[in-house]
Short mmCIF file of C-alpha atoms in Angstrom, two decimals:
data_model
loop_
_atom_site.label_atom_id
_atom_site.label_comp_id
_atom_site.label_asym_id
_atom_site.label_seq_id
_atom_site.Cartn_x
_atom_site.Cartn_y
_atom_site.Cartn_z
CA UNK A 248 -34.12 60.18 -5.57
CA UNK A 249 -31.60 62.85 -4.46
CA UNK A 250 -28.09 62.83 -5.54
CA UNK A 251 -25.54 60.95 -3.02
CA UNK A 252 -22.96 63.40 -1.65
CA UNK A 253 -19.57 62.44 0.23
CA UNK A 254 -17.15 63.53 3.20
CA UNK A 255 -14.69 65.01 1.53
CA UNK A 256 -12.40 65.12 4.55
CA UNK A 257 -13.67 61.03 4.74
CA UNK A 258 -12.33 60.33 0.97
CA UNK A 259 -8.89 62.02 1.61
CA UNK A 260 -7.93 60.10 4.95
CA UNK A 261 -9.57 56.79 2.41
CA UNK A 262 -6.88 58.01 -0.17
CA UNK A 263 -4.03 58.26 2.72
CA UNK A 264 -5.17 54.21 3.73
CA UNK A 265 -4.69 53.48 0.05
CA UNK A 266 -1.56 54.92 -0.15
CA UNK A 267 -0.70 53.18 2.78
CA UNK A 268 -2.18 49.44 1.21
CA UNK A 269 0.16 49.67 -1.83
CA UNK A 270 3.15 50.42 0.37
CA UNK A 271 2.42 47.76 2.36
CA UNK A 272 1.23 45.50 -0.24
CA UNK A 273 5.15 45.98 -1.85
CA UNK A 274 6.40 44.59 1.06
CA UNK A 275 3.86 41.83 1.37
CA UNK A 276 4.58 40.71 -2.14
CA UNK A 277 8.39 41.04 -1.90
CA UNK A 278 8.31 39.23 1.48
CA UNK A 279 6.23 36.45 0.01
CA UNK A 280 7.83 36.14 -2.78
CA UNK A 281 10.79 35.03 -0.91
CA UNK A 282 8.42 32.08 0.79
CA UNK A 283 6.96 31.22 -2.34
CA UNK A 284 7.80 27.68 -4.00
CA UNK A 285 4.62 26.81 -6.29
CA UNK A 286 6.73 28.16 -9.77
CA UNK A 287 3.36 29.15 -10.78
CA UNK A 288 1.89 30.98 -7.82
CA UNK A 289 5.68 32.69 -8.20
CA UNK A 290 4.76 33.88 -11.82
CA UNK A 291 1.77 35.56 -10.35
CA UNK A 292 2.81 37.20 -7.08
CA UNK A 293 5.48 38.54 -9.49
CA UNK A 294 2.75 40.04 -11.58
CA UNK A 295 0.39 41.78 -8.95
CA UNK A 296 4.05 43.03 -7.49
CA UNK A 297 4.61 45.12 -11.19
CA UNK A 298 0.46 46.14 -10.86
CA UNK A 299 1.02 46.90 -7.46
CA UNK A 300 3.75 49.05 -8.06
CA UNK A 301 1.70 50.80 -10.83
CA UNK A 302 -1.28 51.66 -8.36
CA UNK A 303 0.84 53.67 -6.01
CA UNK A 304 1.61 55.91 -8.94
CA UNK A 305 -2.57 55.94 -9.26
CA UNK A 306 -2.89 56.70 -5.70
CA UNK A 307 -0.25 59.18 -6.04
CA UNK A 308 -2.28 60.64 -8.84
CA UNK A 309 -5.45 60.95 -7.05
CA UNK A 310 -3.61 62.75 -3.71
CA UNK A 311 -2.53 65.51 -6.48
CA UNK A 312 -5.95 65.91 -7.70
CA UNK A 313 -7.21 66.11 -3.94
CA UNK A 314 -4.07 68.39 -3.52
CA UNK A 315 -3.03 65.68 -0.72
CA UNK A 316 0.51 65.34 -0.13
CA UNK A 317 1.18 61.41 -0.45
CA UNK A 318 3.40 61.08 2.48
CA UNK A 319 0.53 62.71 4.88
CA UNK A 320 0.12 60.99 8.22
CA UNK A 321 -3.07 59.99 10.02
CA UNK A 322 -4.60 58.06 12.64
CA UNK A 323 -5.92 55.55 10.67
CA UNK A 324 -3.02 55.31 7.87
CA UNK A 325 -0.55 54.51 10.79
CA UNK A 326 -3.13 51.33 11.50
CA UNK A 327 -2.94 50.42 8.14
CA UNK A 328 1.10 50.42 8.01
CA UNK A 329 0.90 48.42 11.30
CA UNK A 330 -1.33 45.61 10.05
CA UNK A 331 1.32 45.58 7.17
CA UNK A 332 4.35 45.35 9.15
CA UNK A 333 2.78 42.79 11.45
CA UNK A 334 2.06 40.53 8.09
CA UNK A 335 5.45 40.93 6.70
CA UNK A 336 6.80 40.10 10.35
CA UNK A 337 4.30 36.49 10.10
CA UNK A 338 6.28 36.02 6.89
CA UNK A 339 9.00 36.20 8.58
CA UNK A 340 8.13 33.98 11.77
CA UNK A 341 7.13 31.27 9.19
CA UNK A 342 9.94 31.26 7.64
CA UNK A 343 12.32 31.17 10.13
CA UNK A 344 10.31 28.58 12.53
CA UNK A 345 8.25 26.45 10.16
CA UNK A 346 8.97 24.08 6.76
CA UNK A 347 9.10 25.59 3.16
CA UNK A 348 5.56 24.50 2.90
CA UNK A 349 4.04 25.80 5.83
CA UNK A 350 6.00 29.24 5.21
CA UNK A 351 4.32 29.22 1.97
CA UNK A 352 0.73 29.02 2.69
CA UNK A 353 1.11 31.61 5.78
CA UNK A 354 2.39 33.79 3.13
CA UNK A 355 -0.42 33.31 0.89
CA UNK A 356 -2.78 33.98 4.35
CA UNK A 357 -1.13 37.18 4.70
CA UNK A 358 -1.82 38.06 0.79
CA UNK A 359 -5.09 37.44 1.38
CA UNK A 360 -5.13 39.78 4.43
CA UNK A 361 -3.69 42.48 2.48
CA UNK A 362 -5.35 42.32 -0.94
CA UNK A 363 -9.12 42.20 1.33
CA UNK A 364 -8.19 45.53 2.36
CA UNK A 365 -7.03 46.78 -1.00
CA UNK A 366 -9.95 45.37 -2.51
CA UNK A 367 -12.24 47.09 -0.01
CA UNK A 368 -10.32 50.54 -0.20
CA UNK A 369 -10.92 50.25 -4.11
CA UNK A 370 -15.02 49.77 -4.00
CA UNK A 371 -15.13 52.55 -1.59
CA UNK A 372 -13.13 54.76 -3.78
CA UNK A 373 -15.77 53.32 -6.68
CA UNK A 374 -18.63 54.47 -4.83
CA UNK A 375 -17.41 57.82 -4.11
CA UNK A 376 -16.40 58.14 -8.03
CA UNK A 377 -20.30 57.49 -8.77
CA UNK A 378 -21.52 60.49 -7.17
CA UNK A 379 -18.18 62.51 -7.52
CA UNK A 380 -17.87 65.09 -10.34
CA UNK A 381 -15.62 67.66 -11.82
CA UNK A 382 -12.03 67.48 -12.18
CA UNK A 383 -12.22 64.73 -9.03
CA UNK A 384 -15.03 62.96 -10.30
CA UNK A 385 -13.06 62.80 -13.75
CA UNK A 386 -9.77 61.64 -11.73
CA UNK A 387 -11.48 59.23 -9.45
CA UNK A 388 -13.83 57.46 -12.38
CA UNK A 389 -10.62 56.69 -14.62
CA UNK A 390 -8.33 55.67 -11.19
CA UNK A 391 -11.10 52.84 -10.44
CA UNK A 392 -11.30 51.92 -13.53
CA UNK A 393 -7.57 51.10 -14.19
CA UNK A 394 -7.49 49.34 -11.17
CA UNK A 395 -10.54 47.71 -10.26
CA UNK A 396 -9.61 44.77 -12.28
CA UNK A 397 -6.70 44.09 -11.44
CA UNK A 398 -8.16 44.44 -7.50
CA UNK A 399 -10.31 41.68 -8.37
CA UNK A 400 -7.75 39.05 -9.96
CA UNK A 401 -5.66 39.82 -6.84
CA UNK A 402 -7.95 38.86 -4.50
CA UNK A 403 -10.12 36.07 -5.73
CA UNK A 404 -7.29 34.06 -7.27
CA UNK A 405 -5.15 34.30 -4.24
CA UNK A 406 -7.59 33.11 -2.28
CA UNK A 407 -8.30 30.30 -4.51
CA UNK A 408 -4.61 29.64 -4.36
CA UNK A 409 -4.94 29.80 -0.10
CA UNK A 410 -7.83 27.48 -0.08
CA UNK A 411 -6.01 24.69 -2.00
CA UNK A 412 -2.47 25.27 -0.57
CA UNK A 413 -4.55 24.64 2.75
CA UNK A 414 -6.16 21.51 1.07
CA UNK A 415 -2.95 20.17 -0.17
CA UNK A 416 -1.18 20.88 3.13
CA UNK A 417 -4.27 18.60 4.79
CA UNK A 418 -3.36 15.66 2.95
CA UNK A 419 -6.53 15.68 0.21
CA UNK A 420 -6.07 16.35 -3.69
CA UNK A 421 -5.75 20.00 -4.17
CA UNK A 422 -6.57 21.88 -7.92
CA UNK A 423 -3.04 23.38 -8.36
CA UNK A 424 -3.31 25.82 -10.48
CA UNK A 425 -6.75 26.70 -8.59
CA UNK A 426 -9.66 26.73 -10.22
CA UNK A 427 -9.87 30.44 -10.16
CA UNK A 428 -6.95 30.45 -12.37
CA UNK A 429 -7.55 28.37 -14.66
CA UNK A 430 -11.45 30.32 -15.20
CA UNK A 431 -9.27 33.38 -15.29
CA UNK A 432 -12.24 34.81 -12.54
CA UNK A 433 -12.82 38.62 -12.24
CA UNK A 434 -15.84 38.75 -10.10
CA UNK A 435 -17.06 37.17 -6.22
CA UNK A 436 -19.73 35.24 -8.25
CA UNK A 437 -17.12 33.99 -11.04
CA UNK A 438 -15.05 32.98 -7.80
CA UNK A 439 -17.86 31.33 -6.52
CA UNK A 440 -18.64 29.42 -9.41
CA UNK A 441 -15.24 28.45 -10.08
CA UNK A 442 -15.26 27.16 -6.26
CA UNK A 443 -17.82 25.15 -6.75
CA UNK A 444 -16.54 23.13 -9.71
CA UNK A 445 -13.21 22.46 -8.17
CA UNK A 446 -14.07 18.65 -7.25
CA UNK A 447 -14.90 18.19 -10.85
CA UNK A 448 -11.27 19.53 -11.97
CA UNK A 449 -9.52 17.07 -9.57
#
C-alpha cells in the first residue's frame, strides 16, 4: 500500500482555521459563561476555557514549526472568525431577548457549534500527523496528542449537557449532570453508550 502524502499548502490554511477556532472558542466560552446558571456546567465551561487557552499556545506552536505567522489571513480563516462572531452575537440575542433558561441552553447550542468544528479541525490535523514526518511529523504527532483528549471531553459532554438542558427545558426529567459526565466519556461510542443508559439514571 503506498504511503499517504498531504497538501502542504492544505495543512497550513487547516492550521490558520485552528488558530482561528481557539480564538473564537475564547469568546464562545467567555460569552457563555456569562449565560451559564447550572453551577456545574459553570465548573466545566470554566475548565475547557483554561484548555482552550492552552491550545492556542499549541496552535501557535505548530504555525512556528510550519514557519506560519499566527496572525496570517485567509479566505477560509475569515469564515471561521465569522461563524464565531455570529455565535457570540446568538449569545448575546438570548440574553438580552429571552429568560435565564432559554439564554442558557442557546449558549450551550452555540458550544456545541464551536467545539464540532474544533473537534473536526483536530482529526484532520491527526490524520495528517500519521503520514507526516520529520521535524513536522514530530511537532504535529505530540500537538494531537496533547489535545485530542481534551477535544473529545469538550464535545461529547457538552452535547450531553445540550441534549438534557433541551429535555429539561421540554418539561420531562432531564440527567443533570448528563450522563456523559458522570461516565467521564472520551470517545463517540462511550457517548453513545452513555446516551443510551440515560433513562436508567433518571
Amino acid at each position: 500500500m503506498p504511503k499517504s502524502h498531504y497538501d502542504s499548502h492544505q495543512l497550513d490554511d487547516l492550521v490558520l482555521q485552528m488558530m482561528e477556532t481557539e480564538l473564537g472558542g475564547e469568546q464562545v466560552y467567555r460569552t457563555a459563561l456569562t449565560c451559564v446558571i447550572n453551577p456545574d456546567l459553570k465548573k466545566e465551561w470554566e475548565g475547557y476555557l483554561e484548555e482552550t487557552l492552552a491550545h492556542q499556545n499549541v496552535v501557535r506552536g505548530i504555525c512556528d514549526a510550519l514557519g506560519l505567522d499566527p496572525d496570517a489571513q485567509s479566505p477560509t480563516r475569515a469564515v471561521v472568525k465569522h461563524i464565531g462572531t455570529s455565535l457570540v452575537q446568538a449569545m448575546q440575542l438570548a440574553k438580552k431577548s429571552g429568560t435565564p433558561d432559554a439564554a442558557q441552553l442557546v449558549a450551550c447550542e452555540c458550544v456545541v457549534h464551536a467545539e464540532t468544528k474544533d473537534h473536526a479541525n483536530w482529526e484532520l490535523l491527526g490524520q495528517v500527523a500519521k503520514v507526516a514526518t520529520g521535524d513536522v511529523g514530530h511537532t504535529l504527532k505530540v500537538a494531537h496528542k496533547a489535545v485530542e483528549k481534551d477535544e473529545d471531553h469538550h464535545l461529547y459532554h457538552t452535547k450531553g449537557w445540550c441534549r438534557e438542558l433541551a429535555i429539561q427545558a421540554l418539561g420531562m426529567p432531564a440527567v443533570l449532570p448528563p450522563p456523559e459526565e458522570v461516565k467521564k466519556v472520551e470517545t463517540a461510542i462511550g457517548a453513545s453508550r452513555a446516551e443510551q443508559q440515560r433513562t436508567a439514571m433518571l
